[in-house]
PDB file of C-alpha atoms in Angstrom:
ATOM      1  CA  MET A   1      77.520 100.918  93.492  1.00 85.00           C
ATOM      2  CA  ALA A   2      80.979 102.107  94.492  1.00 92.00           C
ATOM      3  CA  LYS A   3      81.866 105.715  93.744  1.00 96.00           C
ATOM      4  CA  ASN A   4      85.264 107.001  92.616  1.00 97.00           C
ATOM      5  CA  TYR A   5      86.757 110.210  94.012  1.00 97.00           C
ATOM      6  CA  THR A   6      89.951 112.177  93.523  1.00 96.00           C
ATOM      7  CA  VAL A   7      91.903 113.243  96.601  1.00 94.00           C
ATOM      8  CA  TYR A   8      94.779 115.718  96.387  1.00 93.00           C
ATOM      9  CA  TRP A   9      97.992 115.340  98.380  1.00 91.00           C
ATOM     10  CA  THR A  10     100.392 118.247  98.747  1.00 87.00           C
ATOM     11  CA  ASN A  11     104.107 118.082  97.956  1.00 80.00           C
ATOM     12  CA  SER A  12     104.926 117.432 101.618  1.00 81.00           C
ATOM     13  CA  GLU A  13     102.505 114.491 101.758  1.00 80.00           C
ATOM     14  CA  PHE A  14     103.882 113.236  98.435  1.00 78.00           C
ATOM     15  CA  LYS A  15     107.475 113.336  99.735  1.00 78.00           C
ATOM     16  CA  ARG A  16     106.471 111.691 103.020  1.00 77.00           C
ATOM     17  CA  ILE A  17     105.011 108.602 101.358  1.00 74.00           C
ATOM     18  CA  LYS A  18     107.783 108.519  98.724  1.00 72.00           C
ATOM     19  CA  ASN A  19     110.487 108.434 101.403  1.00 71.00           C
ATOM     20  CA  SER A  20     108.570 106.228 103.828  1.00 66.00           C
ATOM     21  CA  ASN A  21     109.798 102.810 104.938  1.00 60.00           C
ATOM     22  CA  ASP A  22     106.230 101.602 104.374  1.00 64.00           C
ATOM     23  CA  PRO A  23     105.280 101.947 100.685  1.00 68.00           C
ATOM     24  CA  TYR A  24     101.651 100.955 101.277  1.00 74.00           C
ATOM     25  CA  ILE A  25      99.054 103.716 101.356  1.00 83.00           C
ATOM     26  CA  GLN A  26      96.911 102.961 104.385  1.00 82.00           C
ATOM     27  CA  TYR A  27      94.944 106.102 105.232  1.00 87.00           C
ATOM     28  CA  ALA A  28      93.440 109.288 103.858  1.00 89.00           C
ATOM     29  CA  PHE A  29      92.239 112.203 105.959  1.00 89.00           C
ATOM     30  CA  GLY A  30      90.138 115.241 105.145  1.00 88.00           C
ATOM     31  CA  ASN A  31      86.891 116.806 106.302  1.00 86.00           C
ATOM     32  CA  GLN A  32      85.364 116.263 102.858  1.00 91.00           C
ATOM     33  CA  LEU A  33      85.731 112.501 103.240  1.00 92.00           C
ATOM     34  CA  LYS A  34      82.559 112.473 105.314  1.00 89.00           C
ATOM     35  CA  LYS A  35      80.647 111.574 102.139  1.00 92.00           C
ATOM     36  CA  VAL A  36      82.855 108.563 101.353  1.00 94.00           C
ATOM     37  CA  GLN A  37      81.533 105.065 102.104  1.00 94.00           C
ATOM     38  CA  PRO A  38      83.235 101.651 102.499  1.00 94.00           C
ATOM     39  CA  GLY A  39      83.826 100.170  99.063  1.00 94.00           C
ATOM     40  CA  ASP A  40      84.323 103.566  97.413  1.00 96.00           C
ATOM     41  CA  ILE A  41      87.642 104.199  95.668  1.00 96.00           C
ATOM     42  CA  LEU A  42      89.932 107.162  96.292  1.00 96.00           C
ATOM     43  CA  TRP A  43      92.406 108.096  93.550  1.00 97.00           C
ATOM     44  CA  ILE A  44      95.221 110.094  95.128  1.00 95.00           C
ATOM     45  CA  LEU A  45      96.712 112.825  92.951  1.00 94.00           C
ATOM     46  CA  SER A  46      99.676 115.106  93.492  1.00 92.00           C
ATOM     47  CA  TYR A  47     101.446 117.792  91.502  1.00 88.00           C
ATOM     48  CA  THR A  48     105.123 118.697  91.275  1.00 85.00           C
ATOM     49  CA  LYS A  49     106.811 121.373  89.207  1.00 81.00           C
ATOM     50  CA  ASN A  50     109.147 118.869  87.565  1.00 82.00           C
ATOM     51  CA  ASP A  51     106.756 115.982  86.945  1.00 85.00           C
ATOM     52  CA  GLY A  52     103.399 117.698  86.597  1.00 87.00           C
ATOM     53  CA  LEU A  53     100.206 115.898  87.596  1.00 90.00           C
ATOM     54  CA  LEU A  54     100.756 112.445  89.091  1.00 92.00           C
ATOM     55  CA  LEU A  55      98.531 109.573  90.114  1.00 94.00           C
ATOM     56  CA  ILE A  56     100.277 108.246  93.221  1.00 92.00           C
ATOM     57  CA  GLY A  57      97.802 106.067  95.061  1.00 91.00           C
ATOM     58  CA  LYS A  58      94.605 104.063  95.110  1.00 93.00           C
ATOM     59  CA  ILE A  59      92.581 103.337  98.234  1.00 94.00           C
ATOM     60  CA  VAL A  60      89.636 100.973  98.292  1.00 93.00           C
ATOM     61  CA  VAL A  61      87.927 102.278 101.425  1.00 94.00           C
ATOM     62  CA  GLY A  62      87.579  99.612 104.086  1.00 91.00           C
ATOM     63  CA  ARG A  63      86.361 101.552 107.108  1.00 91.00           C
ATOM     64  CA  GLU A  64      86.197 104.883 108.880  1.00 90.00           C
ATOM     65  CA  VAL A  65      89.111 105.794 111.147  1.00 87.00           C
ATOM     66  CA  GLY A  66      88.056 106.462 114.729  1.00 80.00           C
ATOM     67  CA  HIS A  67      89.311 109.402 116.794  1.00 75.00           C
ATOM     68  CA  ALA A  68      91.598 107.277 119.008  1.00 77.00           C
ATOM     69  CA  GLU A  69      93.217 105.636 115.988  1.00 78.00           C
ATOM     70  CA  ALA A  70      93.636 109.016 114.304  1.00 77.00           C
ATOM     71  CA  ARG A  71      95.400 110.379 117.394  1.00 77.00           C
ATOM     72  CA  ARG A  72      97.779 107.425 117.323  1.00 74.00           C
ATOM     73  CA  ILE A  73      98.506 107.915 113.615  1.00 70.00           C
ATOM     74  CA  PHE A  74      99.204 111.628 113.984  1.00 67.00           C
ATOM     75  CA  GLY A  75     100.954 111.288 117.326  1.00 67.00           C
ATOM     76  CA  GLY A  76      98.589 113.842 118.813  1.00 68.00           C
ATOM     77  CA  ARG A  77      95.490 115.771 117.847  1.00 73.00           C
ATOM     78  CA  PRO A  78      94.448 114.978 114.246  1.00 70.00           C
ATOM     79  CA  TRP A  79      94.027 117.916 111.875  1.00 73.00           C
ATOM     80  CA  SER A  80      90.858 116.418 110.374  1.00 78.00           C
ATOM     81  CA  GLN A  81      87.672 115.071 111.919  1.00 78.00           C
ATOM     82  CA  TYR A  82      87.307 112.458 109.203  1.00 86.00           C
ATOM     83  CA  GLY A  83      89.575 109.722 107.957  1.00 89.00           C
ATOM     84  CA  VAL A  84      89.321 106.415 106.162  1.00 91.00           C
ATOM     85  CA  ALA A  85      91.498 103.304 106.141  1.00 88.00           C
ATOM     86  CA  ALA A  86      92.211 101.137 103.134  1.00 88.00           C
ATOM     87  CA  ASP A  87      90.769  97.664 102.948  1.00 84.00           C
ATOM     88  CA  GLU A  88      93.792  95.628 104.089  1.00 71.00           C
ATOM     89  CA  GLN A  89      93.116  92.838 101.600  1.00 70.00           C
ATOM     90  CA  THR A  90      93.345  95.233  98.636  1.00 75.00           C
ATOM     91  CA  MET A  91      95.989  97.635  99.933  1.00 76.00           C
ATOM     92  CA  GLU A  92      98.107  99.195  97.181  1.00 79.00           C
ATOM     93  CA  MET A  93     101.664 100.497  97.075  1.00 79.00           C
ATOM     94  CA  PHE A  94     102.665 104.069  96.251  1.00 83.00           C
ATOM     95  CA  ARG A  95     103.384 104.710  92.565  1.00 86.00           C
ATOM     96  CA  GLU A  96     104.160 107.617  90.254  1.00 89.00           C
ATOM     97  CA  ILE A  97     102.025 107.589  87.099  1.00 92.00           C
ATOM     98  CA  SER A  98     102.021 110.678  84.903  1.00 91.00           C
ATOM     99  CA  LEU A  99      98.592 112.162  84.169  1.00 92.00           C
ATOM    100  CA  ASN A 100      99.876 115.051  82.076  1.00 89.00           C
ATOM    101  CA  ASN A 101      98.228 113.609  78.968  1.00 89.00           C
ATOM    102  CA  GLU A 102      94.995 112.965  80.860  1.00 90.00           C
ATOM    103  CA  ILE A 103      94.369 116.366  82.478  1.00 90.00           C
ATOM    104  CA  SER A 104      92.004 117.642  79.791  1.00 88.00           C
ATOM    105  CA  LYS A 105      90.215 114.282  79.552  1.00 91.00           C
ATOM    106  CA  LEU A 106      89.214 113.839  83.197  1.00 93.00           C
ATOM    107  CA  ARG A 107      85.537 114.453  83.876  1.00 94.00           C
ATOM    108  CA  PHE A 108      83.733 114.951  87.177  1.00 95.00           C
ATOM    109  CA  ILE A 109      80.096 114.667  88.180  1.00 95.00           C
ATOM    110  CA  SER A 110      79.119 118.336  88.333  1.00 91.00           C
ATOM    111  CA  LYS A 111      76.589 120.577  86.585  1.00 86.00           C
ATOM    112  CA  THR A 112      78.874 123.615  86.541  1.00 86.00           C
ATOM    113  CA  ASN A 113      82.480 122.434  86.808  1.00 86.00           C
ATOM    114  CA  ASP A 114      82.933 119.008  85.242  1.00 90.00           C
ATOM    115  CA  ARG A 115      86.553 119.314  84.084  1.00 89.00           C
ATOM    116  CA  LEU A 116      89.949 120.699  85.049  1.00 88.00           C
ATOM    117  CA  LYS A 117      91.150 123.984  83.584  1.00 85.00           C
ATOM    118  CA  TYR A 118      94.344 123.516  81.624  1.00 81.00           C
ATOM    119  CA  ASP A 119      95.727 125.590  78.742  1.00 75.00           C
ATOM    120  CA  GLY A 120      98.413 123.114  77.753  1.00 70.00           C
ATOM    121  CA  SER A 121     101.192 124.754  79.752  1.00 70.00           C
ATOM    122  CA  PHE A 122      99.996 126.044  83.141  1.00 74.00           C
ATOM    123  CA  PHE A 123      98.032 123.902  85.567  1.00 76.00           C
ATOM    124  CA  ASP A 124      96.661 125.247  88.848  1.00 82.00           C
ATOM    125  CA  ALA A 125      96.727 122.399  91.369  1.00 80.00           C
ATOM    126  CA  GLN A 126      94.392 124.349  93.671  1.00 84.00           C
ATOM    127  CA  GLN A 127      91.434 123.127  91.628  1.00 86.00           C
ATOM    128  CA  LEU A 128      92.123 119.596  92.924  1.00 86.00           C
ATOM    129  CA  ARG A 129      91.798 120.549  96.593  1.00 87.00           C
ATOM    130  CA  ALA A 130      88.173 119.447  96.769  1.00 90.00           C
ATOM    131  CA  VAL A 131      87.283 115.756  96.945  1.00 93.00           C
ATOM    132  CA  ARG A 132      85.550 115.320  93.585  1.00 93.00           C
ATOM    133  CA  GLU A 133      83.550 112.417  92.214  1.00 96.00           C
ATOM    134  CA  LEU A 134      84.724 111.060  88.868  1.00 96.00           C
ATOM    135  CA  THR A 135      82.459 109.992  86.031  1.00 96.00           C
ATOM    136  CA  THR A 136      82.353 106.289  85.227  1.00 96.00           C
ATOM    137  CA  ASN A 137      84.489 106.735  82.096  1.00 96.00           C
ATOM    138  CA  SER A 138      87.178 108.765  83.883  1.00 96.00           C
ATOM    139  CA  ALA A 139      87.295 106.316  86.786  1.00 96.00           C
ATOM    140  CA  SER A 140      87.669 103.482  84.292  1.00 95.00           C
ATOM    141  CA  ARG A 141      90.510 105.345  82.580  1.00 94.00           C
ATOM    142  CA  LEU A 142      92.413 105.825  85.853  1.00 95.00           C
ATOM    143  CA  ASN A 143      91.882 102.183  86.739  1.00 92.00           C
ATOM    144  CA  SER A 144      93.257 101.155  83.343  1.00 92.00           C
ATOM    145  CA  LEU A 145      96.348 103.327  83.802  1.00 92.00           C
ATOM    146  CA  TRP A 146      96.861 101.970  87.309  1.00 91.00           C
ATOM    147  CA  SER A 147      96.468  98.342  86.247  1.00 85.00           C
ATOM    148  CA  SER A 148      98.798  98.644  83.258  1.00 80.00           C
ATOM    149  CA  ASP A 149     101.523 100.632  85.041  1.00 70.00           C
ATOM    150  CA  LYS A 150     104.829  98.772  84.880  1.00 47.00           C
ATOM    151  CA  GLY A 151     107.025 101.344  86.571  1.00 42.00           C
ATOM    152  CA  ARG A 152     107.949  99.099  89.486  1.00 39.00           C
ATOM    153  CA  ILE A 153     108.968  95.999  87.540  1.00 31.00           C
ATOM    154  CA  SER A 154     112.405  94.801  88.590  1.00 30.00           C
ATOM    155  CA  ASP A 155     115.103  94.678  85.918  1.00 29.00           C
ATOM    156  CA  THR A 156     116.288  91.350  87.275  1.00 27.00           C
ATOM    157  CA  ALA A 157     112.979  89.574  87.757  1.00 29.00           C
ATOM    158  CA  LYS A 158     110.673  89.800  84.761  1.00 30.00           C
ATOM    159  CA  ILE A 159     108.539  86.796  85.639  1.00 31.00           C
ATOM    160  CA  ILE A 160     105.275  86.856  83.730  1.00 32.00           C
ATOM    161  CA  ASN A 161     104.124  83.325  83.000  1.00 34.00           C
ATOM    162  CA  SER A 162     103.430  81.584  86.313  1.00 39.00           C
ATOM    163  CA  THR A 163     100.135  82.515  87.919  1.00 43.00           C
ATOM    164  CA  GLY A 164     100.530  81.290  91.462  1.00 45.00           C
ATOM    165  CA  GLY A 165     102.928  80.287  94.199  1.00 50.00           C
ATOM    166  CA  GLY A 166     104.505  76.973  93.329  1.00 47.00           C
ATOM    167  CA  PHE A 167     103.325  76.810  89.699  1.00 51.00           C
ATOM    168  CA  GLY A 168     106.452  78.227  88.029  1.00 55.00           C
ATOM    169  CA  THR A 169     110.008  76.968  87.695  1.00 58.00           C
ATOM    170  CA  PRO A 170     111.995  76.435  90.924  1.00 61.00           C
ATOM    171  CA  GLU A 171     114.280  79.356  90.061  1.00 65.00           C
ATOM    172  CA  ASN A 172     111.422  81.772  89.400  1.00 72.00           C
ATOM    173  CA  ASN A 173     109.446  80.558  92.401  1.00 75.00           C
ATOM    174  CA  LYS A 174     112.418  81.283  94.664  1.00 79.00           C
ATOM    175  CA  LYS A 175     112.712  84.856  93.370  1.00 83.00           C
ATOM    176  CA  VAL A 176     108.988  85.409  93.850  1.00 88.00           C
ATOM    177  CA  GLU A 177     109.060  83.912  97.356  1.00 88.00           C
ATOM    178  CA  ILE A 178     112.004  86.053  98.488  1.00 89.00           C
ATOM    179  CA  SER A 179     110.336  89.217  97.182  1.00 90.00           C
ATOM    180  CA  ALA A 180     106.991  88.321  98.782  1.00 93.00           C
ATOM    181  CA  ILE A 181     108.464  87.596 102.223  1.00 93.00           C
ATOM    182  CA  LYS A 182     110.467  90.820 102.084  1.00 92.00           C
ATOM    183  CA  HIS A 183     107.334  92.861 101.397  1.00 94.00           C
ATOM    184  CA  VAL A 184     105.281  91.105 104.070  1.00 95.00           C
ATOM    185  CA  ILE A 185     107.975  91.685 106.716  1.00 94.00           C
ATOM    186  CA  GLN A 186     108.187  95.342 105.697  1.00 93.00           C
ATOM    187  CA  TYR A 187     104.392  95.613 105.838  1.00 94.00           C
ATOM    188  CA  LEU A 188     104.184  94.076 109.325  1.00 94.00           C
ATOM    189  CA  LYS A 189     107.081  95.991 110.867  1.00 93.00           C
ATOM    190  CA  ALA A 190     105.541  99.248 109.682  1.00 91.00           C
ATOM    191  CA  ARG A 191     102.512  98.259 111.774  1.00 92.00           C
ATOM    192  CA  ASN A 192     104.631  97.620 114.886  1.00 92.00           C
ATOM    193  CA  TRP A 193     104.625  93.824 114.707  1.00 94.00           C
ATOM    194  CA  LYS A 194     107.682  91.933 115.928  1.00 95.00           C
ATOM    195  CA  VAL A 195     108.532  89.478 113.165  1.00 95.00           C
ATOM    196  CA  ALA A 196     110.689  86.348 113.321  1.00 94.00           C
ATOM    197  CA  SER A 197     111.382  84.077 110.360  1.00 92.00           C
ATOM    198  CA  VAL A 198     110.791  80.398 111.147  1.00 90.00           C
ATOM    199  CA  GLU A 199     111.050  79.111 107.573  1.00 84.00           C
ATOM    200  CA  ALA A 200     113.886  76.748 108.462  1.00 78.00           C
ATOM    201  CA  ASP A 201     111.982  75.244 111.405  1.00 78.00           C
ATOM    202  CA  ARG A 202     109.343  73.499 109.256  1.00 74.00           C
ATOM    203  CA  LYS A 203     106.462  74.602 111.474  1.00 82.00           C
ATOM    204  CA  GLY A 204     103.941  74.880 108.662  1.00 82.00           C
ATOM    205  CA  TYR A 205     104.301  78.657 108.369  1.00 90.00           C
ATOM    206  CA  ASP A 206     107.019  81.195 107.523  1.00 92.00           C
ATOM    207  CA  LEU A 207     106.738  84.044 110.036  1.00 96.00           C
ATOM    208  CA  SER A 208     106.016  84.193 113.747  1.00 96.00           C
ATOM    209  CA  CYS A 209     104.612  87.619 114.644  1.00 96.00           C
ATOM    210  CA  GLN A 210     103.658  89.308 117.891  1.00 95.00           C
ATOM    211  CA  LYS A 211     102.273  92.697 118.900  1.00 93.00           C
ATOM    212  CA  GLY A 212     101.438  92.948 122.578  1.00 92.00           C
ATOM    213  CA  HIS A 213      99.189  89.972 123.351  1.00 92.00           C
ATOM    214  CA  GLN A 214      98.338  89.433 119.681  1.00 92.00           C
ATOM    215  CA  LYS A 215      99.998  86.592 117.790  1.00 94.00           C
ATOM    216  CA  MET A 216     100.021  85.552 114.150  1.00 95.00           C
ATOM    217  CA  HIS A 217     101.551  82.561 112.408  1.00 95.00           C
ATOM    218  CA  ILE A 218     101.884  83.610 108.776  1.00 96.00           C
ATOM    219  CA  GLU A 219     102.435  81.480 105.714  1.00 94.00           C
ATOM    220  CA  VAL A 220     103.549  83.719 102.833  1.00 95.00           C
ATOM    221  CA  LYS A 221     102.557  82.807  99.280  1.00 93.00           C
ATOM    222  CA  GLY A 222     104.426  84.714  96.601  1.00 92.00           C
ATOM    223  CA  ILE A 223     102.606  84.966  93.273  1.00 90.00           C
ATOM    224  CA  SER A 224     104.085  86.473  90.119  1.00 84.00           C
ATOM    225  CA  GLY A 225     100.725  87.130  88.453  1.00 83.00           C
ATOM    226  CA  SER A 226      97.558  88.907  89.561  1.00 84.00           C
ATOM    227  CA  GLU A 227      95.407  85.827  90.249  1.00 84.00           C
ATOM    228  CA  VAL A 228      95.317  84.632  93.862  1.00 88.00           C
ATOM    229  CA  ALA A 229      96.164  80.957  93.314  1.00 85.00           C
ATOM    230  CA  PHE A 230      98.829  78.977  95.136  1.00 87.00           C
ATOM    231  CA  ILE A 231      99.884  75.559  96.365  1.00 85.00           C
ATOM    232  CA  ILE A 232      99.418  74.669 100.019  1.00 85.00           C
ATOM    233  CA  THR A 233     101.174  71.682 101.575  1.00 80.00           C
ATOM    234  CA  ASN A 234      99.565  69.037 103.759  1.00 75.00           C
ATOM    235  CA  GLY A 235     101.437  70.400 106.787  1.00 77.00           C
ATOM    236  CA  GLU A 236     100.180  73.919 106.091  1.00 84.00           C
ATOM    237  CA  MET A 237      96.631  72.641 105.671  1.00 85.00           C
ATOM    238  CA  ILE A 238      96.788  70.818 109.002  1.00 82.00           C
ATOM    239  CA  ARG A 239      98.183  73.959 110.635  1.00 86.00           C
ATOM    240  CA  ALA A 240      95.319  76.028 109.178  1.00 87.00           C
ATOM    241  CA  GLN A 241      92.765  73.587 110.599  1.00 85.00           C
ATOM    242  CA  GLN A 242      94.299  73.447 114.085  1.00 87.00           C
ATOM    243  CA  ASP A 243      95.872  76.876 114.655  1.00 90.00           C
ATOM    244  CA  GLY A 244      93.546  79.818 115.280  1.00 90.00           C
ATOM    245  CA  ASN A 245      96.466  82.227 114.795  1.00 93.00           C
ATOM    246  CA  PHE A 246      97.258  80.941 111.292  1.00 94.00           C
ATOM    247  CA  TYR A 247      97.078  83.367 108.357  1.00 94.00           C
ATOM    248  CA  ILE A 248      97.872  83.204 104.667  1.00 95.00           C
ATOM    249  CA  TYR A 249      99.484  86.367 103.269  1.00 96.00           C
ATOM    250  CA  ALA A 250      99.268  85.945  99.491  1.00 94.00           C
ATOM    251  CA  VAL A 251     101.350  88.511  97.595  1.00 94.00           C
ATOM    252  CA  THR A 252     100.273  88.936  93.972  1.00 91.00           C
ATOM    253  CA  ASP A 253     102.606  90.545  91.406  1.00 89.00           C
ATOM    254  CA  ALA A 254     105.300  89.955  94.016  1.00 89.00           C
ATOM    255  CA  THR A 255     108.232  91.068  91.869  1.00 87.00           C
ATOM    256  CA  SER A 256     106.561  94.046  90.193  1.00 87.00           C
ATOM    257  CA  ASN A 257     103.658  95.758  92.005  1.00 87.00           C
ATOM    258  CA  PRO A 258     103.182  93.708  95.194  1.00 91.00           C
ATOM    259  CA  LYS A 259      99.706  93.564  96.690  1.00 92.00           C
ATOM    260  CA  ILE A 260      99.031  91.675  99.916  1.00 94.00           C
ATOM    261  CA  HIS A 261      95.847  89.610 100.316  1.00 94.00           C
ATOM    262  CA  ILE A 262      95.171  88.387 103.857  1.00 94.00           C
ATOM    263  CA  TYR A 263      93.162  85.278 104.764  1.00 93.00           C
ATOM    264  CA  ASP A 264      92.657  83.679 108.157  1.00 90.00           C
ATOM    265  CA  CYS A 265      92.181  79.951 108.726  1.00 85.00           C
ATOM    266  CA  ILE A 266      88.399  80.185 108.222  1.00 87.00           C
ATOM    267  CA  GLN A 267      88.559  82.326 105.085  1.00 89.00           C
ATOM    268  CA  LEU A 268      91.027  79.888 103.537  1.00 87.00           C
ATOM    269  CA  THR A 269      88.318  77.235 103.227  1.00 83.00           C
ATOM    270  CA  GLU A 270      85.421  79.659 102.662  1.00 86.00           C
ATOM    271  CA  LYS A 271      86.952  81.731  99.861  1.00 86.00           C
ATOM    272  CA  PHE A 272      88.983  79.106  97.993  1.00 86.00           C
ATOM    273  CA  GLU A 273      88.286  75.873  96.202  1.00 82.00           C
ATOM    274  CA  ILE A 274      90.993  73.500  97.421  1.00 84.00           C
ATOM    275  CA  ILE A 275      91.801  70.761  94.917  1.00 75.00           C
ATOM    276  CA  PRO A 276      94.249  67.871  95.534  1.00 72.00           C
ATOM    277  CA  ILE A 277      96.887  67.897  92.787  1.00 66.00           C
ATOM    278  CA  ALA A 278      99.175  65.148  94.110  1.00 66.00           C
ATOM    279  CA  PHE A 279      98.865  61.868  95.974  1.00 67.00           C
ATOM    280  CA  ARG A 280     101.445  59.794  97.805  1.00 65.00           C
ATOM    281  CA  VAL A 281     101.551  56.244  96.468  1.00 78.00           C
ATOM    282  CA  PHE A 282     102.709  53.206  98.466  1.00 74.00           C
ATOM    283  CA  LYS A 283     103.258  49.713  97.172  1.00 77.00           C
ATOM    284  CA  LYS A 284     100.699  47.370  98.639  1.00 80.00           C
ATOM    285  CA  GLN A 285     101.972  44.752 101.027  1.00 76.00           C
ATOM    286  CA  SER A 286     101.649  41.254  99.641  1.00 71.00           C
ATOM    287  CA  ARG A 287      99.464  38.905 101.636  1.00 63.00           C
TER     288      ARG A 287
END
């Protein structure tokens, strides 16, 4: 069963991610992360004098970060021996959710120190320095706050009814698509991919990407809801069957809290039930 932990980020780390060109939280480092396993969830907290205690990130741990990768991330010798990377298919964006009303309610698995000390006015952020395991109820509460947060909803795109790419009105679908492609390009460029839009070329995918000898042909599916459901054209389906570099990047909640879900050509048929919803009809030739 997955465990839930709190991880504390200092003001400098908070400002770095807040001002970053890449809003996705990809990594967490710290010697105490040695006990964390793939599938566990890290809830990233920070504290500022003006805003108080904030929930700023969620990482579903995908894997351990090796020493060579850590050196590349830090641009030199890493300050910690241990690091973890987020599962890329569930990667979340940075947020700012106030926990000031939750401080006294949070509970940790501990026989001697199961709660945070808070007198209603002064809060010592030092008590968050340790990586601490949350109780089931407290983890559920943070997950509820995270899931219901609406702080990133655009004032100009409050699209709530359509559940998948292609299922809404043409106007709404266009807004969702533009937002999704924007986020995917931002996501890829932050990872040093060279990205070219080929939407107008009708190749069966939207983005042509290259990093060194690696290539990806990406079809972006913008989704306004949280369910990963979308329409795929016949040309895209043929491309998926014939092109080993083909990927679907499905972006759920594309206009509010975008989350990228990545599927290669094999996963597309393994993880999804593909149902024909339209047929082309020809008049029979008379004999």
